[in-house]
């Protein structure tokens, strides 16, 4: 039995890793947000794909919460001697993937093929699938103007107030062939929506034409894991964003955001939600045991839903 | 009064720095070999331009003899986890120039303009001029096959026996506008050929159509500094190469190689040379005083020649 999981950054990557612990990597396919991808200093950077890659290969830095363990910053220090364009931190070790990916794409290799090759090298059995081959860019309308995702997230550290989010290129994008075949797998048991930011990490995936249709057509339970605990986001701008977009920061808002897509929502033990099947678990993921526990709870909810 | 110097790698860069000490940077223009340039992992790498850049900005590593001081190798260590293509060492700090240059060329900036911008940032007054804008590639016929320069020099550490050297792209190359205007400067006093490898570092420069003509047309003394001391090269494959190409490793060979181009040769005190005007100096350059002394001796020889 296999599962598919829609995922964004580090929080999503943790949940994917939990699924891999429970089911084994070969039974897990992650459809990864590429709306945060951008080209910086000529390098093609795919933060969410790398977050999952680092997490599943054990190269992630659990202390810092992002990037590669054992990272150093000598490239950045030299860069600052030559240019003022230093707002985006590129670690010396992290650079390896960016340089290799840029060269691969330049030589005509697809992003999916590149990720597959790197995952293979890192001993990752799970399928890491970019949501689409063609670029999609998350663009935010804010009180200081139109910002690309990384400009909002890193350069301006999520400080600007957001009034609108759009996904440039989404209309022309298509789910990759590996994405549609993962969703059409005969042994597919469930589709999960990882506890990532619904508006910035999951919506770009759902904006790819054909994606929601392929998920529905799978005919399996679709379960989301709420990114909120106690009415707050564990990390990142989810809660701030919900307030700016005029929404209550609650699981009910999450549930109605995913209405029509999901069959159930896994929420934290301290929380409530109305209007659809929920299960409760301690959803804070600080270590491998936490990740396994949350994945098991999500699987239980999916299986309960399937037998209802 | 200004001077122009033709230069290759680290040895040449030392001589250029000596000239800058003696004359001030604004009176020195270096025409730099780009025949060693190559694209590696999608990055455009110009080793000789960087050698001069690092030397003149004081960023060079005098202990290692090449690259940047304070260098670290964490990029390479991470790279090795993803790929086997690790034969060319890219330091974390050195990467900054490669990434910036690749992005600049990709965006349409010329190599000359990029080098000028970086030199300016590093407080370098001397003009650092790529020998041509269009790429020229030094290619060696060896006993193990046809090799690009970096494959011969780095991957195979100069071990293969060389039977022929050619400069692909030279026929279509032209000296950059800054190159010809430096050679046409009304206050030009002398042209120097740095103590670089004549066959691998200087010949590519001379192979650019119009280069030797522009040097002759300058009508000033042309002085070479021999790369040999005691019949041996201070560093690199010069002596080995001369033997493989069937030439005696001597200053007379150097002099006849440059016949028609140079008016005088600066050689080491321990050496001899027949057939043209020579001057002797201790030409080993281990520190700033050495570099100044050699530059002064070369200038004296040029001025002697001018008053003859």
Coordinates of N, CA and C in Angstrom, one line a residue, chain B residues 43-196:
Chain B
X43 N 29.8 26.5 -14.1 CA 30.4 27.8 -13.6 C 31.6 28.2 -14.6
X44 N 31.6 29.4 -14.9 CA 32.7 29.9 -15.8 C 33.9 30.3 -14.9
X45 N 35.0 29.6 -15.2 CA 36.2 29.7 -14.3 C 37.3 30.3 -15.1
X46 N 37.9 31.4 -14.6 CA 39.0 32.1 -15.3 C 40.2 32.1 -14.3
X47 N 41.0 31.1 -14.3 CA 42.0 31.0 -13.2 C 43.1 32.1 -13.3
X48 N 43.5 32.5 -14.5 CA 44.6 33.5 -14.5 C 44.1 34.8 -14.1
X49 N 42.9 35.2 -14.6 CA 42.3 36.5 -14.2 C 42.2 36.5 -12.7
X50 N 41.7 35.4 -12.1 CA 41.5 35.4 -10.6 C 42.9 35.4 -9.9
X51 N 43.9 34.8 -10.5 CA 45.2 34.8 -9.8 C 45.7 36.3 -9.7
X52 N 45.5 37.0 -10.8 CA 46.0 38.4 -10.7 C 45.1 39.2 -9.8
X53 N 43.8 39.0 -9.8 CA 42.8 39.7 -9.0 C 43.2 39.4 -7.5
X54 N 43.4 38.2 -7.1 CA 43.7 37.8 -5.7 C 45.0 38.4 -5.3
X55 N 46.0 38.4 -6.2 CA 47.3 38.9 -5.9 C 47.3 40.4 -5.6
X56 N 46.6 41.1 -6.5 CA 46.7 42.6 -6.4 C 45.7 43.1 -5.3
X57 N 44.8 42.3 -4.9 CA 43.9 42.7 -3.8 C 44.4 42.2 -2.5
X58 N 45.5 41.5 -2.5 CA 46.0 40.9 -1.2 C 45.2 39.8 -0.7
X59 N 44.3 39.3 -1.5 CA 43.5 38.1 -1.0 C 44.1 36.8 -1.3
X60 N 45.3 36.8 -2.0 CA 45.9 35.5 -2.3 C 46.5 34.8 -1.1
X61 N 46.6 33.5 -1.3 CA 47.2 32.7 -0.2 C 48.7 32.4 -0.5
X62 N 49.6 33.2 0.2 CA 51.0 33.0 -0.2 C 51.5 31.6 0.3
X63 N 50.9 31.0 1.3 CA 51.4 29.7 1.7 C 51.1 28.6 0.7
X64 N 49.9 28.5 0.3 CA 49.5 27.5 -0.6 C 50.0 27.8 -2.0
X65 N 50.2 29.1 -2.3 CA 50.7 29.6 -3.6 C 49.7 29.8 -4.7
X66 N 48.4 29.5 -4.4 CA 47.3 29.8 -5.3 C 46.0 30.0 -4.5
X67 N 45.1 30.6 -5.1 CA 43.7 30.7 -4.5 C 43.7 31.8 -3.4
X68 N 42.7 31.7 -2.6 CA 42.3 32.8 -1.7 C 42.8 32.4 -0.3
X69 N 43.3 33.4 0.4 CA 43.7 33.1 1.8 C 42.5 32.9 2.7
X70 N 42.6 32.0 3.7 CA 41.5 31.7 4.6 C 40.5 30.8 3.9
X71 N 40.9 30.1 2.8 CA 40.0 29.2 2.0 C 39.6 28.0 2.9
X72 N 38.3 27.6 2.6 CA 37.8 26.3 3.2 C 37.2 25.5 2.1
X73 N 36.9 24.2 2.4 CA 36.6 23.3 1.3 C 35.3 22.5 1.6
X74 N 34.4 23.2 2.3 CA 33.1 22.5 2.6 C 32.2 22.3 1.5
X75 N 32.3 23.2 0.5 CA 31.5 22.9 -0.8 C 31.9 21.6 -1.4
X76 N 33.3 21.4 -1.5 CA 33.8 20.2 -2.1 C 33.4 19.0 -1.4
X77 N 33.4 19.1 0.0 CA 33.1 17.9 0.8 C 31.6 17.6 0.6
X78 N 30.7 18.6 0.5 CA 29.3 18.3 0.2 C 29.1 17.8 -1.2
X79 N 29.9 18.4 -2.1 CA 29.8 18.0 -3.5 C 30.0 16.5 -3.7
X80 N 31.0 16.1 -3.0 CA 31.4 14.7 -3.1 C 30.3 13.7 -2.6
X81 N 29.4 14.2 -1.8 CA 28.3 13.4 -1.4 C 27.2 13.2 -2.5
X82 N 27.3 14.1 -3.5 CA 26.3 14.1 -4.6 C 26.8 13.6 -5.9
X83 N 28.1 13.8 -6.2 CA 28.6 13.5 -7.5 C 30.1 13.0 -7.4
X84 N 30.5 12.3 -8.4 CA 31.9 11.9 -8.5 C 32.8 13.0 -9.2
X85 N 32.2 14.0 -9.7 CA 32.9 15.0 -10.5 C 33.6 16.0 -9.6
X86 N 34.6 15.5 -8.9 CA 35.3 16.4 -7.9 C 36.8 16.6 -8.2
X87 N 37.2 16.4 -9.4 CA 38.6 16.5 -9.7 C 39.1 18.0 -9.7
X88 N 38.2 18.9 -9.8 CA 38.6 20.3 -9.8 C 38.2 21.0 -8.5
X89 N 39.2 21.4 -7.7 CA 38.9 21.9 -6.4 C 38.4 23.3 -6.4
X90 N 37.2 23.5 -5.9 CA 36.6 24.9 -5.8 C 36.4 25.2 -4.3
X91 N 37.2 26.2 -3.9 CA 37.1 26.6 -2.5 C 35.9 27.4 -2.2
X92 N 35.4 27.4 -1.0 CA 34.2 28.1 -0.6 C 34.3 29.6 -0.9
X93 N 35.4 30.2 -0.6 CA 35.6 31.6 -0.9 C 35.8 31.9 -2.3
X94 N 36.6 31.1 -3.0 CA 36.8 31.2 -4.4 C 35.5 31.2 -5.2
X95 N 34.6 30.3 -4.8 CA 33.3 30.1 -5.5 C 32.6 31.5 -5.7
X96 N 32.8 32.4 -4.8 CA 32.1 33.7 -4.9 C 32.3 34.3 -6.3
X97 N 33.6 34.4 -6.7 CA 33.9 35.0 -8.0 C 33.3 34.2 -9.1
X98 N 33.4 32.9 -9.0 CA 32.9 32.0 -10.1 C 31.4 32.2 -10.3
X99 N 30.7 32.2 -9.2 CA 29.2 32.4 -9.2 C 28.8 33.7 -9.8
X100 N 29.5 34.8 -9.3 CA 29.2 36.1 -9.7 C 29.5 36.3 -11.2
X101 N 30.7 35.7 -11.6 CA 31.1 35.9 -13.0 C 30.1 35.1 -14.0
X102 N 29.7 33.9 -13.6 CA 28.8 33.1 -14.4 C 27.5 33.9 -14.6
X103 N 27.0 34.4 -13.4 CA 25.7 35.2 -13.5 C 25.9 36.4 -14.4
X104 N 27.0 37.1 -14.3 CA 27.2 38.3 -15.0 C 27.3 38.0 -16.5
X105 N 28.0 37.0 -16.9 CA 28.2 36.7 -18.3 C 26.8 36.2 -18.9
X106 N 26.1 35.5 -18.0 CA 24.7 35.0 -18.4 C 23.8 36.2 -18.7
X107 N 24.0 37.2 -17.9 CA 23.1 38.4 -18.0 C 23.5 39.3 -19.1
X108 N 24.7 39.0 -19.8 CA 25.1 39.8 -20.9 C 26.2 40.7 -20.6
X109 N 26.7 40.8 -19.4 CA 27.9 41.6 -19.1 C 29.1 41.0 -19.8
X110 N 30.0 41.9 -20.3 CA 31.2 41.3 -20.9 C 32.2 40.9 -19.8
X111 N 33.1 40.0 -20.2 CA 34.1 39.5 -19.2 C 35.0 40.7 -18.8
X112 N 35.3 41.6 -19.7 CA 36.1 42.7 -19.4 C 35.4 43.6 -18.4
X113 N 34.1 43.9 -18.6 CA 33.3 44.7 -17.7 C 33.2 44.1 -16.4
X114 N 33.0 42.8 -16.3 CA 32.9 42.1 -15.0 C 34.2 42.2 -14.2
X115 N 35.3 41.9 -14.9 CA 36.6 42.0 -14.2 C 36.9 43.4 -13.7
X116 N 36.5 44.4 -14.5 CA 36.7 45.8 -14.1 C 35.9 46.1 -12.9
X117 N 34.6 45.6 -12.9 CA 33.7 45.9 -11.7 C 34.3 45.3 -10.4
X118 N 34.8 44.0 -10.6 CA 35.3 43.3 -9.4 C 36.6 44.0 -8.9
X119 N 37.5 44.3 -9.9 CA 38.7 44.9 -9.5 C 38.5 46.3 -8.8
X120 N 37.5 47.0 -9.3 CA 37.1 48.2 -8.6 C 36.7 48.0 -7.2
X121 N 35.9 47.0 -7.0 CA 35.4 46.7 -5.7 C 36.5 46.3 -4.7
X122 N 37.6 45.6 -5.3 CA 38.7 45.2 -4.5 C 39.7 46.2 -4.4
X123 N 39.5 47.4 -4.9 CA 40.4 48.5 -4.7 C 41.7 48.4 -5.6
X124 N 41.5 47.7 -6.7 CA 42.7 47.5 -7.6 C 42.7 48.6 -8.7
X125 N 43.8 49.3 -8.8 CA 43.9 50.4 -9.7 C 44.4 49.9 -11.1
X126 N 45.2 48.9 -11.1 CA 45.7 48.4 -12.4 C 44.6 47.9 -13.2
X127 N 44.8 48.0 -14.6 CA 43.8 47.5 -15.5 C 44.0 46.0 -15.7
X128 N 43.0 45.2 -15.4 CA 43.1 43.7 -15.6 C 42.3 43.4 -16.8
X129 N 43.0 43.1 -18.0 CA 42.3 42.9 -19.2 C 42.3 41.5 -19.8
X130 N 41.2 40.9 -19.9 CA 41.2 39.6 -20.6 C 41.7 39.8 -22.0
X131 N 42.5 38.8 -22.5 CA 43.2 39.0 -23.8 C 42.2 39.2 -24.9
X132 N 41.0 38.5 -24.7 CA 39.9 38.7 -25.7 C 38.6 38.4 -25.0
X133 N 37.6 38.9 -25.6 CA 36.2 38.7 -25.1 C 35.7 37.3 -25.4
X134 N 36.0 36.9 -26.7 CA 35.5 35.6 -27.1 C 36.4 34.5 -26.5
X135 N 35.8 33.3 -26.2 CA 36.6 32.3 -25.5 C 37.7 31.7 -26.4
X136 N 38.8 31.4 -25.8 CA 39.9 30.7 -26.5 C 40.3 29.6 -25.5
X137 N 40.4 28.4 -26.1 CA 40.7 27.2 -25.2 C 42.0 26.5 -25.6
X138 N 42.9 26.5 -24.6 CA 44.2 25.8 -24.8 C 43.9 24.3 -24.8
X139 N 44.3 23.6 -25.9 CA 44.1 22.2 -26.0 C 45.4 21.5 -26.3
X140 N 45.6 20.4 -25.6 CA 46.9 19.7 -25.7 C 46.8 18.3 -26.3
X141 N 47.6 18.0 -27.3 CA 47.7 16.6 -27.7 C 48.8 15.9 -26.9
X142 N 48.3 14.8 -26.2 CA 49.2 14.1 -25.3 C 49.3 12.7 -25.6
X143 N 50.1 12.0 -24.9 CA 50.2 10.5 -25.1 C 49.0 9.8 -24.5
X144 N 48.1 10.5 -23.8 CA 46.8 9.8 -23.4 C 45.6 10.4 -24.1
X145 N 45.9 11.2 -25.1 CA 44.8 11.7 -25.9 C 44.8 13.2 -25.9
X146 N 43.7 13.8 -26.5 CA 43.5 15.2 -26.6 C 43.0 15.7 -25.2
X147 N 43.6 16.7 -24.6 CA 43.1 17.1 -23.3 C 42.9 18.6 -23.3
X148 N 41.9 19.1 -22.6 CA 41.7 20.5 -22.4 C 42.8 20.9 -21.3
X149 N 43.0 22.2 -21.2 CA 44.1 22.6 -20.3 C 43.9 22.1 -18.9
X150 N 42.7 22.4 -18.4 CA 42.5 22.0 -16.9 C 42.5 20.5 -16.7
X151 N 42.1 19.8 -17.7 CA 42.2 18.3 -17.6 C 43.6 17.9 -17.5
X152 N 44.5 18.5 -18.4 CA 45.9 18.2 -18.3 C 46.5 18.7 -17.0
X153 N 46.2 19.9 -16.7 CA 46.9 20.6 -15.6 C 46.5 20.2 -14.2
X154 N 45.2 20.0 -14.0 CA 44.6 19.7 -12.7 C 44.3 18.2 -12.6
X155 N 43.4 17.7 -13.5 CA 43.0 16.3 -13.4 C 44.1 15.4 -13.6
X156 N 45.0 15.6 -14.6 CA 46.1 14.7 -14.8 C 47.5 15.3 -14.3
X157 N 47.4 16.4 -13.6 CA 48.6 17.0 -12.9 C 49.8 17.0 -13.8
X158 N 49.6 17.4 -15.0 CA 50.7 17.6 -16.0 C 51.5 16.3 -16.3
X159 N 51.0 15.2 -15.9 CA 51.8 13.9 -16.1 C 51.8 13.5 -17.6
X160 N 50.8 13.7 -18.4 CA 50.9 13.2 -19.8 C 52.0 14.0 -20.5
X161 N 52.6 13.3 -21.5 CA 53.6 13.9 -22.3 C 52.9 14.6 -23.5
X162 N 53.3 15.9 -23.7 CA 52.6 16.8 -24.6 C 53.4 16.8 -25.9
X163 N 52.7 16.6 -27.0 CA 53.3 16.7 -28.3 C 52.9 17.9 -29.1
X164 N 51.8 18.5 -28.8 CA 51.3 19.6 -29.5 C 50.3 20.4 -28.7
X165 N 50.3 21.7 -28.9 CA 49.4 22.6 -28.2 C 48.7 23.5 -29.2
X166 N 47.4 23.6 -29.1 CA 46.7 24.5 -30.0 C 45.7 25.3 -29.2
X167 N 45.2 26.4 -29.8 CA 44.4 27.4 -29.1 C 43.1 27.5 -29.9
X168 N 42.1 26.7 -29.5 CA 40.8 26.7 -30.2 C 40.1 28.0 -30.0
X169 N 39.6 28.6 -31.1 CA 38.9 29.8 -31.0 C 39.8 31.0 -31.2
X170 N 41.1 30.8 -31.2 CA 42.0 32.0 -31.3 C 41.8 32.7 -32.6
X171 N 41.6 31.9 -33.7 CA 41.5 32.6 -35.0 C 40.4 33.5 -35.1
X172 N 39.3 33.2 -34.3 CA 38.1 34.1 -34.4 C 38.2 35.2 -33.3
X173 N 39.1 35.1 -32.4 CA 39.2 36.1 -31.3 C 39.8 37.4 -31.8
X174 N 39.6 38.4 -31.0 CA 40.2 39.7 -31.3 C 40.6 40.3 -30.0
X175 N 41.7 41.1 -29.9 CA 42.1 41.7 -28.7 C 40.9 42.7 -28.3
X176 N 40.6 42.7 -27.0 CA 39.5 43.6 -26.5 C 39.9 45.0 -26.8
X177 N 38.9 45.9 -26.8 CA 39.1 47.3 -27.1 C 40.1 47.9 -26.0
X178 N 39.9 47.5 -24.8 CA 40.8 48.0 -23.7 C 42.2 47.5 -23.9
X179 N 42.4 46.3 -24.5 CA 43.7 45.8 -24.8 C 44.4 46.6 -25.8
X180 N 43.7 46.9 -26.9 CA 44.4 47.7 -28.0 C 44.6 49.1 -27.5
X181 N 43.7 49.7 -26.7 CA 43.9 51.1 -26.3 C 45.1 51.1 -25.2
X182 N 45.2 50.1 -24.4 CA 46.4 50.1 -23.5 C 47.7 50.1 -24.3
X183 N 47.7 49.3 -25.3 CA 48.9 49.2 -26.2 C 49.1 50.4 -27.0
X184 N 48.1 51.2 -27.2 CA 48.2 52.4 -28.0 C 48.3 53.7 -27.1
X185 N 48.5 53.5 -25.8 CA 48.5 54.7 -24.9 C 49.7 55.5 -25.3
X186 N 49.5 56.9 -25.4 CA 50.6 57.8 -25.8 C 51.7 57.8 -24.8
X187 N 51.5 57.5 -23.5 CA 52.5 57.5 -22.5 C 53.1 56.1 -22.3
X188 N 52.8 55.1 -23.2 CA 53.3 53.8 -23.0 C 54.9 53.7 -23.0
X189 N 55.5 53.1 -22.0 CA 56.9 53.1 -21.9 C 57.5 51.8 -22.3
X190 N 56.8 50.7 -22.0 CA 57.4 49.4 -22.2 C 56.3 48.3 -22.2
X191 N 56.5 47.2 -22.9 CA 55.7 46.1 -22.8 C 56.5 44.9 -22.1
X192 N 55.9 44.3 -21.2 CA 56.6 43.2 -20.5 C 55.9 41.9 -20.8
X193 N 56.7 40.8 -20.9 CA 56.2 39.5 -20.9 C 56.5 38.8 -19.6
X194 N 55.5 38.6 -18.7 CA 55.8 38.1 -17.4 C 56.4 36.7 -17.4
X195 N 57.1 36.3 -16.3 CA 57.7 35.0 -16.2 C 56.7 33.9 -16.1
X196 N 55.8 33.8 -17.0 CA 54.8 32.8 -17.1 C 55.3 31.7 -18.1

